[in-house]
Short mmCIF file of C-alpha atoms in Angstrom, two decimals:
data_model
loop_
_atom_site.label_atom_id
_atom_site.label_comp_id
_atom_site.label_asym_id
_atom_site.label_seq_id
_atom_site.Cartn_x
_atom_site.Cartn_y
_atom_site.Cartn_z
CA UNK M 1 -118.85 -44.61 0.10
CA UNK M 2 -119.52 -47.18 2.81
CA UNK M 3 -120.27 -50.64 1.45
CA UNK M 4 -122.97 -52.97 2.78
CA UNK M 5 -122.31 -56.13 4.78
CA UNK M 6 -123.67 -58.08 1.81
CA UNK M 7 -120.91 -56.52 -0.34
CA UNK M 8 -118.20 -58.07 1.84
CA UNK M 9 -120.08 -61.37 1.94
CA UNK M 10 -120.21 -61.39 -1.86
CA UNK M 11 -116.48 -60.72 -2.13
CA UNK M 12 -115.82 -63.57 0.31
CA UNK M 13 -117.89 -65.95 -1.85
CA UNK M 14 -116.11 -64.80 -5.02
CA UNK M 15 -112.73 -65.53 -3.45
CA UNK M 16 -113.96 -68.83 -2.02
CA UNK M 17 -115.00 -69.96 -5.51
CA UNK M 18 -111.52 -69.23 -6.84
CA UNK M 19 -112.77 -67.23 -9.81
CA UNK M 20 -109.67 -65.04 -10.01
CA UNK M 21 -107.43 -68.10 -9.71
CA UNK M 22 -109.16 -69.58 -12.75
CA UNK M 23 -108.48 -66.36 -14.65
CA UNK M 24 -104.83 -66.33 -13.61
CA UNK M 25 -103.96 -69.35 -15.75
CA UNK M 26 -102.44 -69.36 -19.21
CA UNK M 27 -103.72 -71.31 -21.00
CA UNK M 28 -107.04 -70.82 -19.26
CA UNK M 29 -108.78 -74.06 -18.25
CA UNK M 30 -111.92 -73.85 -20.37
CA UNK M 31 -113.63 -76.84 -18.82
CA UNK M 32 -113.06 -75.57 -15.29
CA UNK M 33 -114.59 -72.21 -16.18
CA UNK M 34 -117.57 -73.98 -17.77
CA UNK M 35 -118.53 -75.75 -14.55
CA UNK M 36 -121.00 -72.94 -13.80
CA UNK M 37 -122.70 -73.20 -17.20
CA UNK M 38 -126.45 -73.73 -17.28
CA UNK M 39 -127.81 -74.01 -20.79
CA UNK M 40 -131.43 -74.64 -19.81
CA UNK M 41 -133.39 -72.73 -17.16
CA UNK M 42 -134.57 -74.50 -14.03
CA UNK M 43 -137.55 -73.94 -11.76
CA UNK M 44 -141.30 -73.41 -11.92
CA UNK M 45 -141.04 -69.84 -13.21
CA UNK M 46 -139.42 -70.96 -16.43
CA UNK M 47 -141.77 -73.93 -16.81
CA UNK M 48 -144.69 -71.50 -16.74
CA UNK M 49 -143.20 -68.61 -18.65
CA UNK M 50 -140.76 -70.03 -21.17
CA UNK M 51 -142.66 -69.20 -24.34
CA UNK M 52 -140.49 -70.97 -26.89
CA UNK M 53 -137.01 -72.05 -27.92
CA UNK M 54 -135.66 -70.74 -31.22
CA UNK M 55 -132.69 -72.23 -33.04
CA UNK M 56 -130.83 -69.62 -35.06
CA UNK M 57 -127.66 -70.78 -36.81
CA UNK M 58 -125.59 -72.36 -34.01
CA UNK M 59 -127.41 -70.53 -31.23
CA UNK M 60 -130.35 -71.41 -29.03
CA UNK M 61 -132.56 -68.48 -28.07
CA UNK M 62 -134.91 -68.97 -25.11
CA UNK M 63 -137.87 -66.61 -25.12
CA UNK M 64 -139.28 -65.82 -21.68
CA UNK M 65 -142.22 -63.61 -20.86
CA UNK M 66 -145.33 -63.13 -18.75
CA UNK M 67 -147.21 -61.43 -21.56
CA UNK M 68 -147.39 -63.50 -24.75
CA UNK M 69 -148.72 -60.53 -26.70
CA UNK M 70 -146.04 -58.02 -25.65
CA UNK M 71 -144.48 -56.14 -28.55
CA UNK M 72 -141.46 -55.13 -26.44
CA UNK M 73 -138.31 -57.26 -26.60
CA UNK M 74 -135.09 -57.39 -24.57
CA UNK M 75 -132.25 -59.30 -26.22
CA UNK M 76 -129.80 -60.53 -23.58
CA UNK M 77 -126.29 -61.46 -24.70
CA UNK M 78 -124.48 -63.16 -21.83
CA UNK M 79 -120.84 -62.93 -20.87
CA UNK M 80 -118.35 -65.66 -20.06
CA UNK M 81 -115.04 -64.65 -21.70
CA UNK M 82 -116.33 -66.11 -25.01
CA UNK M 83 -115.64 -69.59 -23.61
CA UNK M 84 -118.55 -70.22 -21.22
CA UNK M 85 -122.11 -69.39 -20.18
CA UNK M 86 -124.88 -68.75 -19.67
CA UNK M 87 -124.87 -69.26 -15.90
CA UNK M 88 -127.52 -69.05 -13.21
CA UNK M 89 -126.74 -65.32 -12.89
CA UNK M 90 -128.00 -64.78 -16.42
CA UNK M 91 -131.20 -66.78 -15.94
CA UNK M 92 -131.87 -64.89 -12.71
CA UNK M 93 -131.48 -61.61 -14.59
CA UNK M 94 -133.90 -62.81 -17.30
CA UNK M 95 -136.45 -63.71 -14.63
CA UNK M 96 -136.18 -60.28 -13.00
CA UNK M 97 -136.51 -58.44 -16.31
CA UNK M 98 -139.49 -60.53 -17.42
CA UNK M 99 -141.37 -60.16 -14.12
CA UNK M 100 -140.63 -56.48 -13.57
CA UNK M 101 -141.10 -55.16 -17.13
CA UNK M 102 -143.69 -57.58 -18.62
CA UNK M 103 -141.55 -57.53 -21.78
CA UNK M 104 -140.36 -60.57 -23.68
CA UNK M 105 -136.74 -61.53 -23.09
CA UNK M 106 -134.49 -63.51 -25.41
CA UNK M 107 -131.54 -65.17 -23.68
CA UNK M 108 -129.09 -66.00 -26.44
CA UNK M 109 -126.89 -69.07 -25.93
CA UNK M 110 -124.40 -68.55 -28.73
CA UNK M 111 -121.46 -70.79 -29.82
CA UNK M 112 -118.28 -70.54 -27.73
CA UNK M 113 -114.52 -70.58 -28.19
CA UNK M 114 -112.26 -72.48 -28.62
CA UNK M 115 -114.61 -74.61 -30.72
CA UNK M 116 -115.71 -71.42 -32.50
CA UNK M 117 -114.01 -68.12 -33.20
CA UNK M 118 -115.22 -64.53 -33.09
CA UNK M 119 -116.34 -64.46 -36.73
CA UNK M 120 -118.80 -67.31 -36.19
CA UNK M 121 -119.95 -65.95 -32.84
CA UNK M 122 -120.57 -62.45 -34.22
CA UNK M 123 -122.43 -63.86 -37.23
CA UNK M 124 -124.76 -65.70 -34.84
CA UNK M 125 -125.51 -62.48 -32.93
CA UNK M 126 -126.19 -60.70 -36.23
CA UNK M 127 -128.63 -63.41 -37.33
CA UNK M 128 -130.38 -63.32 -33.95
CA UNK M 129 -130.93 -59.58 -34.35
CA UNK M 130 -132.21 -60.09 -37.91
CA UNK M 131 -134.71 -62.61 -36.56
CA UNK M 132 -135.80 -60.08 -33.94
CA UNK M 133 -136.42 -57.49 -36.66
CA UNK M 134 -138.76 -59.95 -38.39
CA UNK M 135 -140.99 -60.02 -35.31
CA UNK M 136 -140.49 -56.68 -33.53
CA UNK M 137 -140.15 -53.05 -34.51
CA UNK M 138 -136.60 -51.79 -33.84
CA UNK M 139 -137.92 -49.01 -31.60
CA UNK M 140 -139.38 -51.76 -29.38
CA UNK M 141 -136.10 -53.64 -29.00
CA UNK M 142 -133.53 -53.15 -26.24
CA UNK M 143 -130.25 -55.04 -26.02
CA UNK M 144 -128.33 -55.84 -22.87
CA UNK M 145 -124.88 -57.44 -22.70
CA UNK M 146 -122.55 -58.17 -19.82
CA UNK M 147 -118.78 -58.58 -20.11
CA UNK M 148 -118.07 -60.09 -23.58
CA UNK M 149 -121.81 -59.95 -24.15
CA UNK M 150 -121.22 -56.20 -24.15
CA UNK M 151 -118.40 -56.69 -26.66
CA UNK M 152 -120.81 -58.50 -28.98
CA UNK M 153 -123.54 -55.86 -28.61
CA UNK M 154 -121.17 -52.98 -29.43
CA UNK M 155 -119.61 -54.87 -32.34
CA UNK M 156 -123.13 -55.57 -33.66
CA UNK M 157 -124.05 -51.87 -33.51
CA UNK M 158 -120.95 -50.98 -35.54
CA UNK M 159 -121.88 -53.63 -38.10
CA UNK M 160 -125.52 -52.53 -38.34
CA UNK M 161 -124.55 -48.88 -38.81
CA UNK M 162 -122.17 -49.77 -41.66
CA UNK M 163 -124.98 -51.72 -43.34
CA UNK M 164 -127.59 -49.02 -42.60
CA UNK M 165 -129.78 -51.51 -40.76
CA UNK M 166 -132.19 -50.09 -38.20
CA UNK M 167 -130.85 -50.09 -34.65
CA UNK M 168 -132.52 -51.01 -31.37
CA UNK M 169 -133.87 -48.17 -29.26
CA UNK M 170 -131.14 -48.62 -26.64
CA UNK M 171 -128.23 -50.77 -25.51
CA UNK M 172 -127.27 -51.47 -21.91
CA UNK M 173 -123.69 -52.60 -21.29
CA UNK M 174 -122.64 -54.17 -17.99
CA UNK M 175 -118.84 -54.17 -17.59
CA UNK M 176 -118.29 -54.53 -21.35
CA UNK M 177 -114.89 -55.83 -22.50
CA UNK M 178 -113.90 -53.27 -25.11
CA UNK M 179 -110.30 -54.20 -25.92
CA UNK M 180 -109.28 -57.87 -26.13
CA UNK M 181 -105.59 -56.96 -26.27
CA UNK M 182 -105.62 -55.81 -22.62
CA UNK M 183 -102.80 -53.34 -23.37
CA UNK M 184 -104.15 -50.34 -21.47
CA UNK M 185 -101.43 -49.11 -19.13
CA UNK M 186 -103.96 -48.54 -16.31
CA UNK M 187 -104.92 -52.23 -16.10
CA UNK M 188 -101.97 -53.23 -13.90
CA UNK M 189 -103.01 -50.91 -11.07
CA UNK M 190 -106.65 -52.02 -11.23
CA UNK M 191 -105.74 -55.73 -11.36
CA UNK M 192 -104.45 -55.57 -7.81
CA UNK M 193 -107.94 -54.53 -6.63
CA UNK M 194 -109.95 -56.79 -8.95
CA UNK M 195 -111.35 -59.77 -6.97
CA UNK M 196 -112.57 -61.64 -10.07
CA UNK M 197 -110.39 -61.21 -13.13
CA UNK M 198 -106.70 -61.36 -13.97
CA UNK M 199 -105.17 -60.14 -17.21
CA UNK M 200 -103.36 -63.41 -17.94
CA UNK M 201 -106.47 -65.60 -18.08
CA UNK M 202 -108.67 -63.02 -19.82
CA UNK M 203 -106.01 -62.56 -22.50
CA UNK M 204 -105.72 -66.33 -22.92
CA UNK M 205 -109.48 -66.62 -23.48
CA UNK M 206 -109.44 -63.78 -26.01
CA UNK M 207 -106.66 -65.46 -28.00
CA UNK M 208 -108.75 -68.65 -28.15
CA UNK M 209 -111.63 -66.63 -29.55
CA UNK M 210 -109.69 -64.37 -31.92
CA UNK M 211 -108.27 -67.22 -33.97
CA UNK M 212 -106.23 -65.72 -36.79
CA UNK M 213 -107.50 -62.17 -36.17
CA UNK M 214 -105.38 -59.55 -34.45
CA UNK M 215 -106.57 -58.88 -30.89
CA UNK M 216 -107.18 -55.22 -31.78
CA UNK M 217 -109.48 -56.12 -34.67
CA UNK M 218 -112.74 -54.22 -34.16
CA UNK M 219 -114.75 -57.45 -34.30
CA UNK M 220 -113.32 -58.52 -30.92
CA UNK M 221 -112.08 -55.10 -29.73
CA UNK M 222 -114.85 -52.64 -30.65
CA UNK M 223 -113.03 -49.85 -28.81
CA UNK M 224 -111.11 -49.31 -32.07
CA UNK M 225 -114.28 -49.01 -34.16
CA UNK M 226 -116.59 -46.07 -34.84
CA UNK M 227 -119.35 -44.88 -32.48
CA UNK M 228 -121.19 -42.37 -34.63
CA UNK M 229 -125.00 -42.83 -34.73
CA UNK M 230 -125.09 -45.27 -31.80
CA UNK M 231 -128.45 -45.53 -30.02
CA UNK M 232 -128.90 -44.47 -26.41
CA UNK M 233 -126.11 -46.29 -24.55
CA UNK M 234 -125.98 -47.02 -20.83
CA UNK M 235 -122.73 -48.33 -19.35
CA UNK M 236 -122.32 -49.91 -15.92
CA UNK M 237 -118.62 -49.52 -15.14
CA UNK M 238 -117.06 -51.09 -12.04
CA UNK M 239 -114.01 -49.41 -10.52
CA UNK M 240 -112.40 -52.65 -9.28
CA UNK M 241 -112.48 -54.34 -12.67
CA UNK M 242 -109.58 -54.70 -15.12
CA UNK M 243 -111.96 -53.90 -17.99
CA UNK M 244 -112.76 -50.50 -16.43
CA UNK M 245 -109.89 -48.49 -18.02
CA UNK M 246 -111.08 -49.38 -21.52
CA UNK M 247 -114.67 -48.56 -20.60
CA UNK M 248 -113.53 -45.05 -19.72
CA UNK M 249 -111.98 -44.69 -23.18
CA UNK M 250 -115.22 -45.98 -24.72
CA UNK M 251 -117.27 -43.41 -22.83
CA UNK M 252 -114.98 -40.66 -24.15
CA UNK M 253 -115.44 -41.90 -27.72
CA UNK M 254 -119.22 -42.08 -27.34
CA UNK M 255 -119.33 -38.51 -26.06
CA UNK M 256 -117.04 -37.31 -28.86
CA UNK M 257 -119.49 -38.93 -31.31
CA UNK M 258 -122.36 -37.01 -29.64
CA UNK M 259 -124.10 -40.21 -28.57
CA UNK M 260 -126.47 -39.98 -25.64
CA UNK M 261 -124.62 -42.01 -23.04
CA UNK M 262 -125.49 -42.71 -19.43
CA UNK M 263 -122.78 -43.93 -17.08
CA UNK M 264 -123.33 -45.68 -13.78
CA UNK M 265 -120.01 -46.07 -12.00
CA UNK M 266 -119.80 -48.78 -9.36
CA UNK M 267 -117.57 -47.40 -6.64
CA UNK M 268 -115.38 -50.26 -5.34
CA UNK M 269 -117.52 -52.70 -7.33
CA UNK M 270 -116.26 -55.83 -9.12
CA UNK M 271 -116.90 -56.97 -12.69
CA UNK M 272 -120.63 -57.32 -13.68
CA UNK M 273 -121.71 -56.30 -10.17
CA UNK M 274 -125.39 -55.59 -11.03
CA UNK M 275 -125.85 -59.31 -11.79
CA UNK M 276 -124.31 -60.63 -8.58
CA UNK M 277 -126.62 -62.24 -6.00
CA UNK M 278 -127.17 -61.20 -2.36
CA UNK M 279 -125.36 -57.86 -2.63
CA UNK M 280 -127.47 -54.80 -1.85
CA UNK M 281 -125.47 -52.63 -4.25
CA UNK M 282 -126.20 -55.11 -7.04
CA UNK M 283 -129.93 -55.05 -6.34
CA UNK M 284 -130.04 -51.26 -6.44
CA UNK M 285 -128.12 -51.14 -9.71
CA UNK M 286 -130.28 -53.80 -11.32
CA UNK M 287 -133.35 -51.77 -10.48
CA UNK M 288 -131.87 -48.95 -12.58
CA UNK M 289 -131.57 -51.40 -15.47
CA UNK M 290 -135.21 -52.40 -15.08
CA UNK M 291 -136.29 -48.76 -15.05
CA UNK M 292 -134.29 -48.10 -18.23
CA UNK M 293 -136.07 -50.99 -19.94
CA UNK M 294 -139.50 -49.84 -18.77
CA UNK M 295 -139.04 -46.23 -19.84
CA UNK M 296 -140.07 -45.20 -23.32
CA UNK M 297 -137.01 -44.16 -25.25
CA UNK M 298 -136.90 -41.98 -28.36
CA UNK M 299 -134.03 -42.32 -30.78
CA UNK M 300 -131.17 -39.81 -30.45
CA UNK M 301 -129.10 -41.08 -33.35
CA UNK M 302 -127.33 -38.56 -35.56
CA UNK M 303 -128.71 -38.48 -39.07
#
């Protein structure tokens, strides 16, 4: 497939920013990675349409929406290797979802490693979802997570199923990190093509987050958990992304569990490509996300 000019421009900007260099360090420089963090939204759109700020445990949830009476909710769990975020990319995505779906969006700024470990972080995501259930029907809730945000969404589903708590109508995973141990034998070949991530730095960040847990613990590596009764799951998987090999294994497990799963494979795409600015391929993929959120979804969970 021929890529757009904007694709090559985006790759040039990624390399210029030195993102892969940052993720080639062990230990990873947390404060350098956090330079892109933006904990509060900027601009007139958010001044007009930020409905409220909700403090839940150690998290700050920003509710954005054009329609104050909407009963539809999108819970957005951002990525950032567990050590950073949200960034402008995440606020831009919230703006697009809010304007194009008229649904309410919760951007969840949860606690980060190394100050916090995966147990605390996961508990915060659980409590955020519980708060959502107090205000919205589960069949009106969608969840979207990119990178480790996807990790947290999948881990939450496994937790909710064990506790027989009602699930959201669908989850959308953008380049989810499914195995923190990074032991998949296919990663080495992909790493050469990956313009953003390197195994060394990603693994360093995961160790900071895991604390005393094994890296293959299902809380931080949901690939090793169960997938029975998952809601409709859409996965955006980028070919030039070191997390791609484990996404393929996840897709196999979802299908074996008879979960309705939709896969959008980004040919020659980098990590979290639908969220990247400028790139035509990103814009087209993000439109698919918007359409998924706008469509009415019926549950396909196994009883």
